[in-house]
Amino acid sequence: MADMLEKGIRIEGLRKRYGKGDTALDALKGVDMQVAPGETVGLIGPSGSGKSTLLKCLGAVIEPTAGRMTLGEEVIYDDGWKIPDLRALRRDKIGFVFQAPYLIPFLDVTDNVALLPMLAGHPNAESRKRALELLEALDVAHRAKAMPSQLSGGEQQRVSIARALVNRPPVILADEPTAPLDSERALAVIRILNQMARQYETAIIVVTHDEKIIPTFKRIYHIRDGKTQEEAGEGRAFE
Amino acid sequence: MISLAGRDIMHSWGKFVFTGVGLGLLIGVTLTMAGVYRGMVDDAKVLLDNSGADLWVVQQDTLGPYAEPSSLYDDVYRTIRGMPGVDRAANITYLTMQVRQGQRDVRAMIVGVVPGGPGEPGQPGYLIAGRQITRSHYEAVADVATGFKLGERIQIRRNHYAVVGLTRRMVSSGGDPMVFIPLKDAQEAQFLKDNDAIAQQRRRTAGNPAFNRPGTPGLLDAVLASQSINPYINAVLVQVKPGFIPEEVAEPIRRWKRLQVYTRVQMEEILIGKLIATAAKQIGMFLVILAIVSAAIVAFIIYTLTLGKIREIAVLKLIGTRNRTIAGMIMQQALGLGLIGFVVGKIAATFWAPIFPKYVLLELGDALLGFAGVFVICALASVLAIRAALKVDPAEAIGG
């Protein structure tokens, strides 16, 4: 397991400070975290605890103040960004699943998923083929030509998972992916994420408040006052 | 890579088409304004073409006969005929006034010409019906735009004229259709007074001891006779002999006859550069204002459409879409809107141009220039929206 953890995403002493002087606020006060490829971990904590800040730092959307982040052998951040093109990093190595699916309303399901490989420079036909394979795996291939507005909430979330996976990123960040769903659908989404994590050797971090899905994680990171604490989860649904 | 702009336009085509139609009507007005200017220039050129002259001989130190009043004695043409290189010379008068026909009247330019065959300077170059003026009085040839028909009787001042011929595209520089009448009648019409004024003038002359000398019988009658005729014309139109250069023919007339002579090029410069210059500037101002309004509308529409997609733009940026791809999407939408607007505007202008009372000339060159202008305006108008889109923080896609 220790060897696998080395290959996944690893965060050491990550700090984030907003503002300066007397009004400065330390949102992250030295976060440590490791997620192995194929593993899904939960990140839970009360409002204002720093979950979203951590997610934004992991997603290379905001710059941490200090610390170190590695993705496999590659150092992403070490007291400063070590990757010149963060946009390409987000496109190729990080997948995002949001609370709402945020599909592009003017693209059909296939192109919503195929857009990422297209942006990475892959030919349209190849990108669509990859998208359809994933849609098939996620059981929404029958809606491949539908527009996002024609899908149910669960279908939309599965399409957004397909979009997150399509470039085979080593890490996926899921921000409250089950918030708008009922228990059954929420568990189904988590089951899919777990399955995909194993199938594609992807490390998945799920930020959630959702009590009904917390028991499904084998490992959970609690975040309080900008610090994380690791706990063993029940891993109930996937045994 | 798929066209994000194209997909967005196809997805909300109704919004784009209706906005494009609105913009198109504005572009149609802009193209029409340019057409009005071109029509004025063309009217001026047609006026010169149809006069059939190579030289315009007018009163010294004037820009006559179209831009300023010009007055010459009507026998000047005889001496001009004798000048080297002159082939034909003919008197002409111009007078813009209301011409009555039955209960209606029409604004027209009355052209006094010497009755003669086609090819004579000043004569209408071609007829679409009827014949040229052959009698010295009371016949008229009218442009069809006056609405007069062959055989109708029209009234100019106190006299009635029979319309014996119809012509086309014979207009003044102001776009008023022309009515050709015999020169003598036109000279009379220019200075014709009412009966009371004539009686009063006669009384005044008779009361003037300088004209009514008891010892000089016949003087008063001679003075009164001279007052009742008009020996003036506005210009002499000259055709030069083949092989002669108009400027070389003009120079001796200027020098020896002490008259102003204009060549075709000079006359065109007077008409376009001076006579319609103010109107052209006026239209130019309209064009500038319309261009600014069009730009503002496109900018507002594209900006509003972009603000409506802030979340999608944040997601696009988060998943790694380059700024230039997003900027390209917005600019392509603006250009798409411009394209729809231009097509609608061109069609609208083509349909409504013939309805305008004055000639509207829609030239291909103006349309191409307008097309390029619309694209430049749309591209500039999209800058505001692109700025807003590029400012969007990808973190907005992540909650918290």
Tab-separated table of N, CA, C and O in Angstrom, chain B residues 201-241:
chain	number	residue	atom	x	y	z
B	201	GLN	N	-44.833	98.502	-63.315
B	201	GLN	CA	-43.519	98.808	-63.883
B	201	GLN	C	-43.654	99.822	-65.014
B	201	GLN	O	-42.845	100.743	-65.149
B	202	ARG	N	-44.681	99.642	-65.822
B	202	ARG	CA	-44.901	100.578	-66.940
B	202	ARG	C	-45.191	101.981	-66.421
B	202	ARG	O	-44.704	102.974	-66.968
B	203	ARG	N	-46.004	102.062	-65.358
B	203	ARG	CA	-46.309	103.376	-64.781
B	203	ARG	C	-45.043	104.039	-64.255
B	203	ARG	O	-44.809	105.231	-64.450
B	204	ARG	N	-44.219	103.236	-63.574
B	204	ARG	CA	-42.975	103.771	-63.012
B	204	ARG	C	-42.050	104.281	-64.122
B	204	ARG	O	-41.462	105.353	-64.020
B	205	THR	N	-41.956	103.484	-65.188
B	205	THR	CA	-41.068	103.880	-66.295
B	205	THR	C	-41.587	105.163	-66.966
B	205	THR	O	-40.808	106.079	-67.273
B	206	ALA	N	-42.911	105.188	-67.165
B	206	ALA	CA	-43.499	106.370	-67.795
B	206	ALA	C	-43.330	107.597	-66.911
B	206	ALA	O	-43.215	108.732	-67.402
B	207	GLY	N	-43.296	107.397	-65.626
B	207	GLY	CA	-43.152	108.523	-64.695
B	207	GLY	C	-41.720	108.971	-64.537
B	207	GLY	O	-41.435	109.966	-63.871
B	208	ASN	N	-40.798	108.239	-65.127
B	208	ASN	CA	-39.387	108.606	-65.010
B	208	ASN	C	-39.018	109.552	-66.151
B	208	ASN	O	-39.075	109.162	-67.327
B	209	PRO	N	-38.693	110.805	-65.849
B	209	PRO	CA	-38.408	111.779	-66.931
B	209	PRO	C	-37.237	111.367	-67.819
B	209	PRO	O	-37.147	111.795	-68.965
B	210	ALA	N	-36.374	110.526	-67.332
B	210	ALA	CA	-35.231	110.098	-68.160
B	210	ALA	C	-35.683	109.242	-69.329
B	210	ALA	O	-35.049	109.227	-70.391
B	211	PHE	N	-36.780	108.475	-69.131
B	211	PHE	CA	-37.277	107.601	-70.197
B	211	PHE	C	-38.446	108.205	-70.973
B	211	PHE	O	-38.806	107.706	-72.024
B	212	ASN	N	-39.067	109.227	-70.419
B	212	ASN	CA	-40.264	109.787	-71.056
B	212	ASN	C	-40.017	111.257	-71.361
B	212	ASN	O	-40.572	112.147	-70.733
B	213	ARG	N	-39.171	111.479	-72.348
B	213	ARG	CA	-38.811	112.856	-72.702
B	213	ARG	C	-39.755	113.348	-73.797
B	213	ARG	O	-39.884	112.667	-74.841
B	214	PRO	N	-40.321	114.496	-73.548
B	214	PRO	CA	-41.270	115.014	-74.550
B	214	PRO	C	-40.634	115.206	-75.928
B	214	PRO	O	-41.261	114.995	-76.954
B	215	GLY	N	-39.353	115.500	-75.935
B	215	GLY	CA	-38.706	115.767	-77.216
B	215	GLY	C	-38.157	114.548	-77.922
B	215	GLY	O	-37.581	114.655	-78.992
B	216	THR	N	-38.304	113.373	-77.285
B	216	THR	CA	-37.735	112.160	-77.906
B	216	THR	C	-38.839	111.120	-78.096
B	216	THR	O	-39.019	110.218	-77.256
B	217	PRO	N	-39.632	111.250	-79.084
B	217	PRO	CA	-40.737	110.303	-79.287
B	217	PRO	C	-40.205	108.889	-79.564
B	217	PRO	O	-39.166	108.741	-80.202
B	218	GLY	N	-40.858	107.905	-79.037
B	218	GLY	CA	-40.463	106.511	-79.287
B	218	GLY	C	-39.516	105.944	-78.230
B	218	GLY	O	-39.340	104.734	-78.128
B	219	LEU	N	-38.919	106.848	-77.414
B	219	LEU	CA	-37.978	106.347	-76.390
B	219	LEU	C	-38.702	105.503	-75.345
B	219	LEU	O	-38.251	104.397	-74.991
B	220	LEU	N	-39.846	106.028	-74.883
B	220	LEU	CA	-40.574	105.289	-73.842
B	220	LEU	C	-40.999	103.916	-74.345
B	220	LEU	O	-40.862	102.905	-73.635
B	221	ASP	N	-41.491	103.890	-75.575
B	221	ASP	CA	-41.927	102.592	-76.135
B	221	ASP	C	-40.762	101.608	-76.236
B	221	ASP	O	-40.904	100.404	-75.965
B	222	ALA	N	-39.591	102.165	-76.615
B	222	ALA	CA	-38.406	101.290	-76.734
B	222	ALA	C	-37.980	100.743	-75.371
B	222	ALA	O	-37.646	99.548	-75.224
B	223	VAL	N	-38.034	101.601	-74.367
B	223	VAL	CA	-37.650	101.153	-73.014
B	223	VAL	C	-38.631	100.099	-72.524
B	223	VAL	O	-38.230	99.050	-71.972
B	224	LEU	N	-39.932	100.383	-72.716
B	224	LEU	CA	-40.948	99.420	-72.265
B	224	LEU	C	-40.793	98.082	-72.994
B	224	LEU	O	-40.956	97.015	-72.390
B	225	ALA	N	-40.469	98.151	-74.273
B	225	ALA	CA	-40.289	96.907	-75.042
B	225	ALA	C	-39.107	96.110	-74.508
B	225	ALA	O	-39.164	94.882	-74.377
B	226	SER	N	-38.030	96.828	-74.152
B	226	SER	CA	-36.844	96.110	-73.652
B	226	SER	C	-37.110	95.475	-72.293
B	226	SER	O	-36.505	94.459	-71.935
B	227	GLN	N	-38.016	96.099	-71.544
B	227	GLN	CA	-38.331	95.549	-70.230
B	227	GLN	C	-39.202	94.296	-70.307
B	227	GLN	O	-39.298	93.532	-69.336
B	228	SER	N	-39.846	94.117	-71.422
B	228	SER	CA	-40.791	92.991	-71.514
B	228	SER	C	-40.134	91.723	-72.059
B	228	SER	O	-40.781	90.698	-72.178
B	229	ILE	N	-38.877	91.794	-72.395
B	229	ILE	CA	-38.216	90.568	-72.876
B	229	ILE	C	-37.046	90.225	-71.953
B	229	ILE	O	-36.546	91.066	-71.225
B	230	ASN	N	-36.661	88.953	-72.035
B	230	ASN	CA	-35.537	88.490	-71.225
B	230	ASN	C	-34.462	87.967	-72.168
B	230	ASN	O	-34.592	86.874	-72.700
B	231	PRO	N	-33.405	88.712	-72.373
B	231	PRO	CA	-32.371	88.277	-73.333
B	231	PRO	C	-31.287	87.433	-72.679
B	231	PRO	O	-30.217	87.271	-73.247
B	232	TYR	N	-31.562	86.930	-71.480
B	232	TYR	CA	-30.514	86.199	-70.753
B	232	TYR	C	-30.738	84.686	-70.757
B	232	TYR	O	-31.880	84.216	-70.773
B	233	ILE	N	-29.613	84.001	-70.718
B	233	ILE	CA	-29.635	82.549	-70.537
B	233	ILE	C	-28.646	82.234	-69.409
B	233	ILE	O	-27.960	83.120	-68.925
B	234	ASN	N	-28.626	80.978	-68.961
B	234	ASN	CA	-27.746	80.626	-67.837
B	234	ASN	C	-26.372	80.132	-68.278
B	234	ASN	O	-25.400	80.296	-67.558
B	235	ALA	N	-26.339	79.500	-69.422
B	235	ALA	CA	-25.050	78.950	-69.863
B	235	ALA	C	-25.109	78.663	-71.350
B	235	ALA	O	-26.187	78.556	-71.939
B	236	VAL	N	-23.939	78.530	-71.939
B	236	VAL	CA	-23.836	78.025	-73.314
B	236	VAL	C	-23.115	76.684	-73.227
B	236	VAL	O	-22.028	76.590	-72.645
B	237	LEU	N	-23.781	75.648	-73.750
B	237	LEU	CA	-23.168	74.317	-73.752
B	237	LEU	C	-22.414	74.141	-75.059
B	237	LEU	O	-22.950	74.431	-76.133
B	238	VAL	N	-21.189	73.668	-74.950
B	238	VAL	CA	-20.311	73.571	-76.124
B	238	VAL	C	-19.861	72.137	-76.324
B	238	VAL	O	-19.471	71.471	-75.365
B	239	GLN	N	-19.955	71.702	-77.573
B	239	GLN	CA	-19.336	70.426	-77.952
B	239	GLN	C	-18.108	70.746	-78.791
B	239	GLN	O	-18.177	71.577	-79.696
B	240	VAL	N	-16.990	70.091	-78.474
B	240	VAL	CA	-15.763	70.379	-79.232
B	240	VAL	C	-15.648	69.408	-80.410
B	240	VAL	O	-16.243	68.323	-80.392
B	241	LYS	N	-14.888	69.857	-81.388
B	241	LYS	CA	-14.699	69.001	-82.575
B	241	LYS	C	-13.839	67.794	-82.210
B	241	LYS	O	-12.986	67.892	-81.311
